[in-house]
Amino acid sequence: MSTEPQIPTTMRAVVMNAPGDVTVETINTPRVVKPTDVVLKLAAACVCGSDLWPYRGYEPVDHRFMGHEYVGTIVEKGDQVTTVELGDFVIGSFMLSDGTCEICEAGYPSRCANAGTYTGSQAQYMRVELADGSLVKVPGGQPDDPDKLADYLAASDVLGTGWYAAVAANAGPGKTIAVVGDGAVGLCAVLAAKTLGADKVIIFSRHEDRAALARDFGADIVVAERGEEGAAKVKELTNGYGAHGVCEAVGTQESMDQALASVRPGGYVGFVGVSHDQTIDGLNLFFHEVHLEGGPAPVRRFLPELIKLIQADKIHPGKVFTKRVPLENAAEAYKAMDERREIKVLLAV
Ligand SMILES: [Zn+2]
C-alpha cells in the first residue's frame, strides 16, 4: 500500500442524527481497508434532494453519515488499484461498481453485480471501494476556478442523473422532450436534452428562479399548469401528440402520472426521481405503448463524456448550486434546501 504521510487521524463529517437534526462531528479519518480501495481528500460535497427524504422524516434515519456526491484527490491507494494514481483528481458516482461484470459492461454500473452504495461524502475525507470501476480521473487536476469545481461536482450526481433521464427519454434531434421536476436533476435533464440535440425542451415549473435557470440551460417553454391541464398544454405544443420523451425527476405519484399523461404513444419516459409510494395503473400502461426506463442513474457510464463537455466549456451544470457554505455550516445548507430557498447547496471542504 502506498501512502502519503499527511492524512490526519481525525476529520469532520456531517451526520443526520434524526429528521431535521444535522450536525458536524469529529470522527476517525477513513483509511484503505481492501486492496481495491482508495481514500480521497474531498474538494467539495453537496446536499442532494434525496437527502431531504430522511430530513423530512419520510425515511428512517438514526445517526447517519451523509453525502454521496463528491470530487476529490486520491491521498491513499490500495495495492490492486491500477486505473487511478495518488494525486489524481477524480469524480465518482453515488454507486460503487466493479466495471467488469456483464451489467457494468452493458452500461448499468449503478446495478453492478458487485455494486455498493455509499454514504459519507459530506466530510473532509472518504474511502471509495472498487476504485478502478467507480472513479474517473479529471485530466489536469483540481481546477482553481470554483465554478469549474462546481461543474465537476454536479457531474457526480445531478448532471449524471439528469443525463440518464434524457438518454432514457430518447432525447435527440427532431425530438420534443418534456421535463417533470424543476429541482437540480430536472434542470440538469433540460441541459442534457438540449446538449443531446433535442429540438424543443419543455419544463413544468412554477418557480421563477428555477424557470430562469431552466431557460439558461436551454428550455424553450415553461409550463405552469399541472395534471390534465399540463398534459394538454404539452399536447398543444406537439401537434396534439404529446412529447416524444419525458424526463421524470421527482419520484411521486403526481410526477409519474404527469409524465405518462404527457408522453405520446410509442414515446419514452426516463424516470430518475427516487420512487416514493408510486403505483402505475396496468391498463393505462398497456394502452400507452410507452418505453419506460429508470432507476438509480448509471452515472459512471456518462462521466468521461461529461468531463469532456465541462473541460470544453460546453456546459455549466454547476449553476444549480445557488449557494455555497463551509462544511461546518451543513445544517444551514439542509435548511435552505428543505425550505426551497436554494436549488442546491455546495459544501466547501
Ligand atoms: Zn459490475
mmCIF file of C-alpha atoms and ligand atoms in Angstrom:
data_model
loop_
_atom_site.group_PDB
_atom_site.id
_atom_site.type_symbol
_atom_site.label_atom_id
_atom_site.label_comp_id
_atom_site.label_asym_id
_atom_site.label_seq_id
_atom_site.Cartn_x
_atom_site.Cartn_y
_atom_site.Cartn_z
ATOM 1 C CA MET A 1 0.000 0.000 0.000
ATOM 2 C CA SER A 2 1.329 3.413 -0.916
ATOM 3 C CA THR A 3 0.536 6.260 1.391
ATOM 4 C CA GLU A 4 1.159 9.946 1.554
ATOM 5 C CA PRO A 5 2.086 10.963 5.073
ATOM 6 C CA GLN A 6 -0.231 13.893 5.746
ATOM 7 C CA ILE A 7 -3.582 12.168 6.355
ATOM 8 C CA PRO A 8 -4.797 13.391 9.748
ATOM 9 C CA THR A 9 -6.127 10.840 12.212
ATOM 10 C CA THR A 10 -9.445 12.632 12.644
ATOM 11 C CA MET A 11 -11.693 14.664 10.398
ATOM 12 C CA ARG A 12 -15.025 16.486 10.338
ATOM 13 C CA ALA A 13 -18.113 14.780 8.894
ATOM 14 C CA VAL A 14 -21.797 15.663 8.541
ATOM 15 C CA VAL A 15 -24.231 13.454 10.411
ATOM 16 C CA MET A 16 -28.034 13.360 10.443
ATOM 17 C CA ASN A 17 -28.980 12.445 13.994
ATOM 18 C CA ALA A 18 -32.724 12.413 13.354
ATOM 19 C CA PRO A 19 -35.116 14.120 10.929
ATOM 20 C CA GLY A 20 -34.341 17.833 10.797
ATOM 21 C CA ASP A 21 -31.266 17.441 13.014
ATOM 22 C CA VAL A 22 -27.951 17.803 11.171
ATOM 23 C CA THR A 23 -24.619 18.356 12.925
ATOM 24 C CA VAL A 24 -20.900 18.075 12.129
ATOM 25 C CA GLU A 25 -18.821 15.611 14.161
ATOM 26 C CA THR A 26 -15.179 14.742 14.586
ATOM 27 C CA ILE A 27 -14.562 11.093 13.666
ATOM 28 C CA ASN A 28 -11.623 8.927 12.637
ATOM 29 C CA THR A 29 -10.401 9.570 9.117
ATOM 30 C CA PRO A 30 -11.186 6.570 6.906
ATOM 31 C CA ARG A 31 -8.222 4.610 5.527
ATOM 32 C CA VAL A 32 -7.750 1.991 2.855
ATOM 33 C CA VAL A 33 -9.158 -1.344 4.051
ATOM 34 C CA LYS A 34 -9.251 -3.508 0.918
ATOM 35 C CA PRO A 35 -6.586 -3.505 -1.813
ATOM 36 C CA THR A 36 -9.197 -2.156 -4.262
ATOM 37 C CA ASP A 37 -9.919 0.954 -2.114
ATOM 38 C CA VAL A 38 -8.664 4.499 -2.258
ATOM 39 C CA VAL A 39 -9.051 7.380 0.170
ATOM 40 C CA LEU A 40 -9.945 10.800 -1.224
ATOM 41 C CA LYS A 41 -9.298 14.210 0.247
ATOM 42 C CA LEU A 42 -12.533 15.879 -0.795
ATOM 43 C CA ALA A 43 -12.588 19.206 -2.584
ATOM 44 C CA ALA A 44 -16.330 19.775 -2.344
ATOM 45 C CA ALA A 45 -19.506 17.937 -1.485
ATOM 46 C CA CYS A 46 -23.177 18.866 -1.509
ATOM 47 C CA VAL A 47 -26.650 18.164 -0.239
ATOM 48 C CA CYS A 48 -28.806 16.007 -2.514
ATOM 49 C CA GLY A 49 -32.546 16.316 -2.995
ATOM 50 C CA SER A 50 -32.718 12.690 -1.845
ATOM 51 C CA ASP A 51 -31.114 13.703 1.490
ATOM 52 C CA LEU A 52 -34.307 15.645 2.137
ATOM 53 C CA TRP A 53 -36.399 12.465 2.345
ATOM 54 C CA PRO A 54 -34.874 11.436 5.716
ATOM 55 C CA TYR A 55 -34.525 15.103 6.722
ATOM 56 C CA ARG A 56 -38.278 15.479 6.370
ATOM 57 C CA GLY A 57 -38.970 12.203 8.161
ATOM 58 C CA TYR A 58 -40.133 10.245 5.105
ATOM 59 C CA GLU A 59 -37.275 7.777 5.572
ATOM 60 C CA PRO A 60 -35.977 6.450 8.890
ATOM 61 C CA VAL A 61 -32.667 7.988 9.942
ATOM 62 C CA ASP A 62 -30.598 7.488 13.070
ATOM 63 C CA HIS A 63 -27.113 8.968 13.211
ATOM 64 C CA ARG A 64 -26.357 8.521 9.505
ATOM 65 C CA PHE A 65 -23.233 9.969 7.935
ATOM 66 C CA MET A 66 -24.447 11.872 4.899
ATOM 67 C CA GLY A 67 -23.440 12.568 1.339
ATOM 68 C CA HIS A 68 -22.898 10.640 -1.880
ATOM 69 C CA GLU A 69 -21.701 13.290 -4.323
ATOM 70 C CA TYR A 70 -18.013 14.073 -4.410
ATOM 71 C CA VAL A 71 -14.887 15.251 -6.150
ATOM 72 C CA GLY A 72 -11.501 14.911 -4.585
ATOM 73 C CA THR A 73 -7.858 13.956 -4.757
ATOM 74 C CA ILE A 74 -6.505 10.478 -4.072
ATOM 75 C CA VAL A 75 -4.316 10.520 -0.965
ATOM 76 C CA GLU A 76 -4.114 6.795 -0.280
ATOM 77 C CA LYS A 77 -4.394 3.853 -2.632
ATOM 78 C CA GLY A 78 -4.737 0.091 -2.276
ATOM 79 C CA ASP A 79 -2.203 -2.193 -3.983
ATOM 80 C CA GLN A 80 -4.625 -3.527 -6.588
ATOM 81 C CA VAL A 81 -5.859 -0.156 -7.854
ATOM 82 C CA THR A 82 -4.478 0.412 -11.353
ATOM 83 C CA THR A 83 -6.591 2.970 -13.260
ATOM 84 C CA VAL A 84 -6.078 5.949 -10.934
ATOM 85 C CA GLU A 85 -2.997 7.175 -9.091
ATOM 86 C CA LEU A 86 -2.067 9.032 -5.935
ATOM 87 C CA GLY A 87 -2.594 12.739 -6.561
ATOM 88 C CA ASP A 88 -5.246 12.239 -9.266
ATOM 89 C CA PHE A 89 -8.290 14.496 -9.045
ATOM 90 C CA VAL A 90 -11.300 12.227 -9.570
ATOM 91 C CA ILE A 91 -15.084 12.142 -9.805
ATOM 92 C CA GLY A 92 -17.146 9.194 -8.699
ATOM 93 C CA SER A 93 -20.768 8.247 -8.734
ATOM 94 C CA PHE A 94 -23.014 7.567 -5.741
ATOM 95 C CA MET A 95 -22.984 3.860 -6.647
ATOM 96 C CA LEU A 96 -19.805 1.813 -6.484
ATOM 97 C CA SER A 97 -19.181 -0.528 -9.396
ATOM 98 C CA ASP A 98 -16.505 -3.002 -10.459
ATOM 99 C CA GLY A 99 -16.689 -2.003 -14.136
ATOM 100 C CA THR A 100 -16.130 -5.601 -15.209
ATOM 101 C CA CYS A 101 -19.351 -7.591 -14.694
ATOM 102 C CA GLU A 102 -21.857 -8.077 -17.524
ATOM 103 C CA ILE A 103 -24.207 -5.471 -16.065
ATOM 104 C CA CYS A 104 -21.444 -2.840 -15.944
ATOM 105 C CA GLU A 105 -20.316 -3.749 -19.445
ATOM 106 C CA ALA A 106 -23.888 -3.288 -20.677
ATOM 107 C CA GLY A 107 -23.820 0.272 -19.304
ATOM 108 C CA TYR A 108 -25.603 -0.131 -15.980
ATOM 109 C CA PRO A 109 -22.840 0.248 -13.357
ATOM 110 C CA SER A 110 -25.416 1.537 -10.859
ATOM 111 C CA ARG A 111 -26.773 -2.029 -10.813
ATOM 112 C CA CYS A 112 -23.354 -3.720 -10.881
ATOM 113 C CA ALA A 113 -23.446 -7.334 -9.692
ATOM 114 C CA ASN A 114 -20.921 -6.236 -7.041
ATOM 115 C CA ALA A 115 -22.364 -2.778 -6.513
ATOM 116 C CA GLY A 116 -22.394 -0.985 -3.245
ATOM 117 C CA THR A 117 -23.982 2.224 -2.150
ATOM 118 C CA TYR A 118 -22.020 4.864 -0.411
ATOM 119 C CA THR A 119 -22.834 7.487 2.160
ATOM 120 C CA GLY A 120 -20.450 9.819 3.960
ATOM 121 C CA SER A 121 -19.040 12.178 1.347
ATOM 122 C CA GLN A 122 -20.131 15.262 3.301
ATOM 123 C CA ALA A 123 -16.791 15.107 5.073
ATOM 124 C CA GLN A 124 -13.135 16.012 4.677
ATOM 125 C CA TYR A 125 -12.074 12.530 3.553
ATOM 126 C CA MET A 126 -13.808 9.442 2.231
ATOM 127 C CA ARG A 127 -12.930 5.878 1.401
ATOM 128 C CA VAL A 128 -14.037 4.658 -2.023
ATOM 129 C CA GLU A 129 -14.277 0.930 -2.607
ATOM 130 C CA LEU A 130 -13.889 -0.587 -6.096
ATOM 131 C CA ALA A 131 -11.896 2.481 -7.106
ATOM 132 C CA ASP A 132 -10.973 1.173 -10.570
ATOM 133 C CA GLY A 133 -14.581 0.695 -11.608
ATOM 134 C CA SER A 134 -16.045 3.669 -9.759
ATOM 135 C CA LEU A 135 -13.732 6.651 -10.277
ATOM 136 C CA VAL A 136 -12.829 8.697 -13.330
ATOM 137 C CA LYS A 137 -9.773 10.939 -13.431
ATOM 138 C CA VAL A 138 -10.206 14.562 -14.450
ATOM 139 C CA PRO A 139 -7.259 15.449 -16.700
ATOM 140 C CA GLY A 140 -5.376 18.497 -15.459
ATOM 141 C CA GLY A 141 -6.140 18.008 -11.789
ATOM 142 C CA GLN A 142 -8.295 20.039 -9.422
ATOM 143 C CA PRO A 143 -9.389 23.289 -11.082
ATOM 144 C CA ASP A 144 -8.560 26.600 -9.410
ATOM 145 C CA ASP A 145 -11.819 28.094 -10.646
ATOM 146 C CA PRO A 146 -14.562 27.422 -8.061
ATOM 147 C CA ASP A 147 -17.226 27.477 -10.799
ATOM 148 C CA LYS A 148 -15.394 24.722 -12.666
ATOM 149 C CA LEU A 149 -15.109 22.731 -9.447
ATOM 150 C CA ALA A 150 -18.884 23.098 -9.027
ATOM 151 C CA ASP A 151 -19.392 21.843 -12.601
ATOM 152 C CA TYR A 152 -17.396 18.692 -11.845
ATOM 153 C CA LEU A 153 -19.198 18.154 -8.565
ATOM 154 C CA ALA A 154 -22.533 18.373 -10.389
ATOM 155 C CA ALA A 155 -21.364 15.596 -12.729
ATOM 156 C CA SER A 156 -21.115 13.241 -9.739
ATOM 157 C CA ASP A 157 -24.878 13.003 -9.365
ATOM 158 C CA VAL A 158 -27.358 15.626 -10.546
ATOM 159 C CA LEU A 159 -25.892 16.094 -14.019
ATOM 160 C CA GLY A 160 -25.245 12.377 -14.465
ATOM 161 C CA THR A 161 -28.779 11.621 -13.290
ATOM 162 C CA GLY A 162 -30.377 14.290 -15.473
ATOM 163 C CA TRP A 163 -28.299 12.989 -18.354
ATOM 164 C CA TYR A 164 -29.586 9.468 -17.815
ATOM 165 C CA ALA A 165 -33.165 10.755 -17.717
ATOM 166 C CA ALA A 166 -32.628 12.489 -21.058
ATOM 167 C CA VAL A 167 -30.949 9.439 -22.629
ATOM 168 C CA ALA A 168 -33.740 7.168 -21.333
ATOM 169 C CA ALA A 169 -36.280 9.666 -22.706
ATOM 170 C CA ASN A 170 -34.557 9.217 -26.090
ATOM 171 C CA ALA A 171 -33.621 12.900 -26.381
ATOM 172 C CA GLY A 172 -32.041 13.851 -29.677
ATOM 173 C CA PRO A 173 -32.504 15.842 -32.874
ATOM 174 C CA GLY A 174 -36.092 16.177 -34.015
ATOM 175 C CA LYS A 175 -37.451 15.380 -30.564
ATOM 176 C CA THR A 176 -39.569 17.352 -28.133
ATOM 177 C CA ILE A 177 -38.667 16.467 -24.563
ATOM 178 C CA ALA A 178 -40.718 17.435 -21.515
ATOM 179 C CA VAL A 179 -39.194 17.535 -18.031
ATOM 180 C CA VAL A 180 -41.236 16.955 -14.872
ATOM 181 C CA GLY A 181 -39.439 18.389 -11.855
ATOM 182 C CA ASP A 182 -37.597 21.703 -11.570
ATOM 183 C CA GLY A 183 -35.091 20.649 -8.910
ATOM 184 C CA ALA A 184 -31.409 20.288 -9.705
ATOM 185 C CA VAL A 185 -31.891 16.957 -11.507
ATOM 186 C CA GLY A 186 -34.795 18.214 -13.623
ATOM 187 C CA LEU A 187 -32.793 21.305 -14.547
ATOM 188 C CA CYS A 188 -29.830 19.118 -15.493
ATOM 189 C CA ALA A 189 -32.195 16.965 -17.572
ATOM 190 C CA VAL A 190 -33.081 20.123 -19.516
ATOM 191 C CA LEU A 191 -29.367 20.826 -20.047
ATOM 192 C CA ALA A 192 -28.824 17.202 -21.102
ATOM 193 C CA ALA A 193 -31.773 17.047 -23.515
ATOM 194 C CA LYS A 194 -30.643 20.254 -25.195
ATOM 195 C CA THR A 195 -26.993 19.172 -25.345
ATOM 196 C CA LEU A 196 -28.099 15.845 -26.859
ATOM 197 C CA GLY A 197 -29.763 17.855 -29.624
ATOM 198 C CA ALA A 198 -33.471 17.930 -28.741
ATOM 199 C CA ASP A 199 -35.390 20.419 -30.890
ATOM 200 C CA LYS A 200 -37.700 21.612 -28.173
ATOM 201 C CA VAL A 201 -37.474 21.237 -24.396
ATOM 202 C CA ILE A 202 -40.470 21.900 -22.170
ATOM 203 C CA ILE A 203 -40.236 22.070 -18.384
ATOM 204 C CA PHE A 204 -43.037 22.088 -15.846
ATOM 205 C CA SER A 205 -42.268 24.817 -13.328
ATOM 206 C CA ARG A 206 -43.997 27.392 -11.207
ATOM 207 C CA HIS A 207 -40.902 28.875 -9.594
ATOM 208 C CA GLU A 208 -39.461 31.857 -11.404
ATOM 209 C CA ASP A 209 -35.873 31.311 -10.193
ATOM 210 C CA ARG A 210 -35.925 27.691 -11.330
ATOM 211 C CA ALA A 211 -37.634 28.519 -14.621
ATOM 212 C CA ALA A 212 -34.973 31.169 -15.264
ATOM 213 C CA LEU A 213 -32.184 28.637 -14.800
ATOM 214 C CA ALA A 214 -34.104 26.150 -16.954
ATOM 215 C CA ARG A 215 -34.188 28.734 -19.756
ATOM 216 C CA ASP A 216 -30.485 29.366 -19.251
ATOM 217 C CA PHE A 217 -29.947 25.590 -19.625
ATOM 218 C CA GLY A 218 -31.894 25.597 -22.896
ATOM 219 C CA ALA A 219 -35.578 25.149 -22.014
ATOM 220 C CA ASP A 220 -37.749 26.597 -24.785
ATOM 221 C CA ILE A 221 -41.062 26.579 -22.971
ATOM 222 C CA VAL A 222 -42.065 26.688 -19.298
ATOM 223 C CA VAL A 223 -45.463 25.212 -18.473
ATOM 224 C CA ALA A 224 -47.023 26.296 -15.188
ATOM 225 C CA GLU A 225 -50.112 24.078 -15.466
ATOM 226 C CA ARG A 226 -50.175 20.666 -13.805
ATOM 227 C CA GLY A 227 -52.131 17.466 -14.161
ATOM 228 C CA GLU A 228 -54.522 17.135 -17.106
ATOM 229 C CA GLU A 229 -54.142 20.822 -17.910
ATOM 230 C CA GLY A 230 -50.378 20.473 -18.006
ATOM 231 C CA ALA A 231 -50.564 17.408 -20.240
ATOM 232 C CA ALA A 232 -52.999 19.248 -22.526
ATOM 233 C CA LYS A 233 -50.501 22.074 -22.806
ATOM 234 C CA VAL A 234 -47.739 19.667 -23.867
ATOM 235 C CA LYS A 235 -50.076 18.144 -26.474
ATOM 236 C CA GLU A 236 -50.934 21.610 -27.746
ATOM 237 C CA LEU A 237 -47.205 22.210 -28.270
ATOM 238 C CA THR A 238 -46.697 18.926 -30.130
ATOM 239 C CA ASN A 239 -49.466 18.894 -32.750
ATOM 240 C CA GLY A 240 -51.733 17.056 -30.338
ATOM 241 C CA TYR A 241 -49.419 14.044 -29.967
ATOM 242 C CA GLY A 242 -47.594 14.588 -26.667
ATOM 243 C CA ALA A 243 -43.849 14.758 -26.090
ATOM 244 C CA HIS A 244 -41.537 12.252 -27.767
ATOM 245 C CA GLY A 245 -39.915 11.749 -24.413
ATOM 246 C CA VAL A 246 -40.433 12.814 -20.809
ATOM 247 C CA CYS A 247 -37.888 13.015 -18.005
ATOM 248 C CA GLU A 248 -39.468 12.332 -14.603
ATOM 249 C CA ALA A 249 -37.220 13.800 -11.919
ATOM 250 C CA VAL A 250 -39.324 13.862 -8.763
ATOM 251 C CA GLY A 251 -40.439 10.381 -7.748
ATOM 252 C CA THR A 252 -44.008 10.992 -6.595
ATOM 253 C CA GLN A 253 -47.301 9.606 -7.884
ATOM 254 C CA GLU A 254 -48.215 13.013 -9.223
ATOM 255 C CA SER A 255 -44.953 13.386 -11.150
ATOM 256 C CA MET A 256 -45.136 9.911 -12.697
ATOM 257 C CA ASP A 257 -48.788 10.488 -13.679
ATOM 258 C CA GLN A 258 -47.736 13.793 -15.235
ATOM 259 C CA ALA A 259 -45.003 12.062 -17.223
ATOM 260 C CA LEU A 260 -47.290 9.303 -18.523
ATOM 261 C CA ALA A 261 -50.031 11.788 -19.396
ATOM 262 C CA SER A 262 -47.594 13.999 -21.315
ATOM 263 C CA VAL A 263 -45.820 11.387 -23.455
ATOM 264 C CA ARG A 264 -47.099 10.326 -26.881
ATOM 265 C CA PRO A 265 -47.907 6.694 -27.720
ATOM 266 C CA GLY A 266 -44.640 4.987 -28.590
ATOM 267 C CA GLY A 267 -42.727 7.606 -26.612
ATOM 268 C CA TYR A 268 -40.188 7.294 -23.827
ATOM 269 C CA VAL A 269 -40.239 8.076 -20.128
ATOM 270 C CA GLY A 270 -36.925 8.249 -18.278
ATOM 271 C CA PHE A 271 -37.636 8.239 -14.557
ATOM 272 C CA VAL A 272 -34.908 9.104 -12.082
ATOM 273 C CA GLY A 273 -36.703 10.621 -9.098
ATOM 274 C CA VAL A 274 -36.322 8.225 -6.171
ATOM 275 C CA SER A 275 -39.692 6.481 -6.117
ATOM 276 C CA HIS A 276 -41.870 7.099 -3.080
ATOM 277 C CA ASP A 277 -45.264 5.377 -2.930
ATOM 278 C CA GLN A 278 -45.771 5.265 -6.682
ATOM 279 C CA THR A 279 -48.057 2.835 -8.432
ATOM 280 C CA ILE A 280 -48.653 2.607 -12.151
ATOM 281 C CA ASP A 281 -52.022 1.512 -13.459
ATOM 282 C CA GLY A 282 -51.526 -1.565 -15.633
ATOM 283 C CA LEU A 283 -54.326 -0.871 -18.073
ATOM 284 C CA ASN A 284 -53.165 2.705 -18.578
ATOM 285 C CA LEU A 285 -49.680 1.345 -19.220
ATOM 286 C CA PHE A 286 -51.000 -1.358 -21.571
ATOM 287 C CA PHE A 287 -52.675 1.148 -23.856
ATOM 288 C CA HIS A 288 -49.749 3.553 -23.777
ATOM 289 C CA GLU A 289 -47.084 1.770 -25.861
ATOM 290 C CA VAL A 290 -44.596 3.626 -23.691
ATOM 291 C CA HIS A 291 -40.905 2.798 -23.231
ATOM 292 C CA LEU A 292 -40.098 3.062 -19.544
ATOM 293 C CA GLU A 293 -36.559 3.121 -18.223
ATOM 294 C CA GLY A 294 -35.338 4.432 -14.924
ATOM 295 C CA GLY A 295 -33.714 3.852 -11.612
ATOM 296 C CA PRO A 296 -30.537 4.957 -9.897
ATOM 297 C CA ALA A 297 -28.649 6.556 -12.758
ATOM 298 C CA PRO A 298 -25.633 4.735 -14.177
ATOM 299 C CA VAL A 299 -23.661 7.967 -13.771
ATOM 300 C CA ARG A 300 -20.296 6.232 -14.186
ATOM 301 C CA ARG A 301 -21.248 5.418 -17.824
ATOM 302 C CA PHE A 302 -21.557 9.111 -18.674
ATOM 303 C CA LEU A 303 -18.668 10.578 -16.639
ATOM 304 C CA PRO A 304 -15.958 10.516 -19.346
ATOM 305 C CA GLU A 305 -18.273 12.352 -21.771
ATOM 306 C CA LEU A 306 -19.473 14.815 -19.120
ATOM 307 C CA ILE A 307 -15.901 15.620 -18.049
ATOM 308 C CA LYS A 308 -15.023 16.407 -21.680
ATOM 309 C CA LEU A 309 -18.047 18.678 -22.100
ATOM 310 C CA ILE A 310 -17.166 20.544 -18.903
ATOM 311 C CA GLN A 311 -13.496 20.875 -19.849
ATOM 312 C CA ALA A 312 -14.512 22.258 -23.235
ATOM 313 C CA ASP A 313 -16.797 24.828 -21.540
ATOM 314 C CA LYS A 314 -19.804 23.408 -23.407
ATOM 315 C CA ILE A 315 -21.951 23.002 -20.279
ATOM 316 C CA HIS A 316 -22.035 24.718 -16.885
ATOM 317 C CA PRO A 317 -24.105 22.417 -14.665
ATOM 318 C CA GLY A 318 -22.539 23.935 -11.536
ATOM 319 C CA LYS A 319 -25.071 26.757 -11.872
ATOM 320 C CA VAL A 320 -27.510 24.524 -9.977
ATOM 321 C CA PHE A 321 -25.509 25.384 -6.853
ATOM 322 C CA THR A 322 -27.226 28.594 -5.881
ATOM 323 C CA LYS A 323 -25.421 28.749 -2.544
ATOM 324 C CA ARG A 324 -22.040 27.690 -1.171
ATOM 325 C CA VAL A 325 -21.319 27.227 2.525
ATOM 326 C CA PRO A 326 -18.416 25.737 4.501
ATOM 327 C CA LEU A 327 -18.814 22.089 5.532
ATOM 328 C CA GLU A 328 -19.183 23.270 9.136
ATOM 329 C CA ASN A 329 -22.422 25.063 8.161
ATOM 330 C CA ALA A 330 -24.064 21.931 6.760
ATOM 331 C CA ALA A 331 -27.177 22.393 8.924
ATOM 332 C CA GLU A 332 -27.805 25.725 7.200
ATOM 333 C CA ALA A 333 -27.443 24.023 3.799
ATOM 334 C CA TYR A 334 -30.074 21.405 4.633
ATOM 335 C CA LYS A 335 -32.458 24.008 5.981
ATOM 336 C CA ALA A 336 -32.141 26.209 2.883
ATOM 337 C CA MET A 337 -32.872 23.266 0.601
ATOM 338 C CA ASP A 338 -35.687 21.962 2.771
ATOM 339 C CA GLU A 339 -37.361 25.371 2.642
ATOM 340 C CA ARG A 340 -36.731 25.508 -1.123
ATOM 341 C CA ARG A 341 -34.854 28.790 -0.711
ATOM 342 C CA GLU A 342 -31.959 27.323 -2.694
ATOM 343 C CA ILE A 343 -31.918 24.862 -5.586
ATOM 344 C CA LYS A 344 -28.798 23.079 -4.383
ATOM 345 C CA VAL A 345 -26.127 23.904 -1.830
ATOM 346 C CA LEU A 346 -22.429 23.198 -2.213
ATOM 347 C CA LEU A 347 -20.404 22.335 0.870
ATOM 348 C CA ALA A 348 -16.883 23.704 0.561
ATOM 349 C CA VAL A 349 -14.494 21.320 2.282
HETATM 350 ZN ZN ZN B 1 -20.219 -4.572 -12.361
#
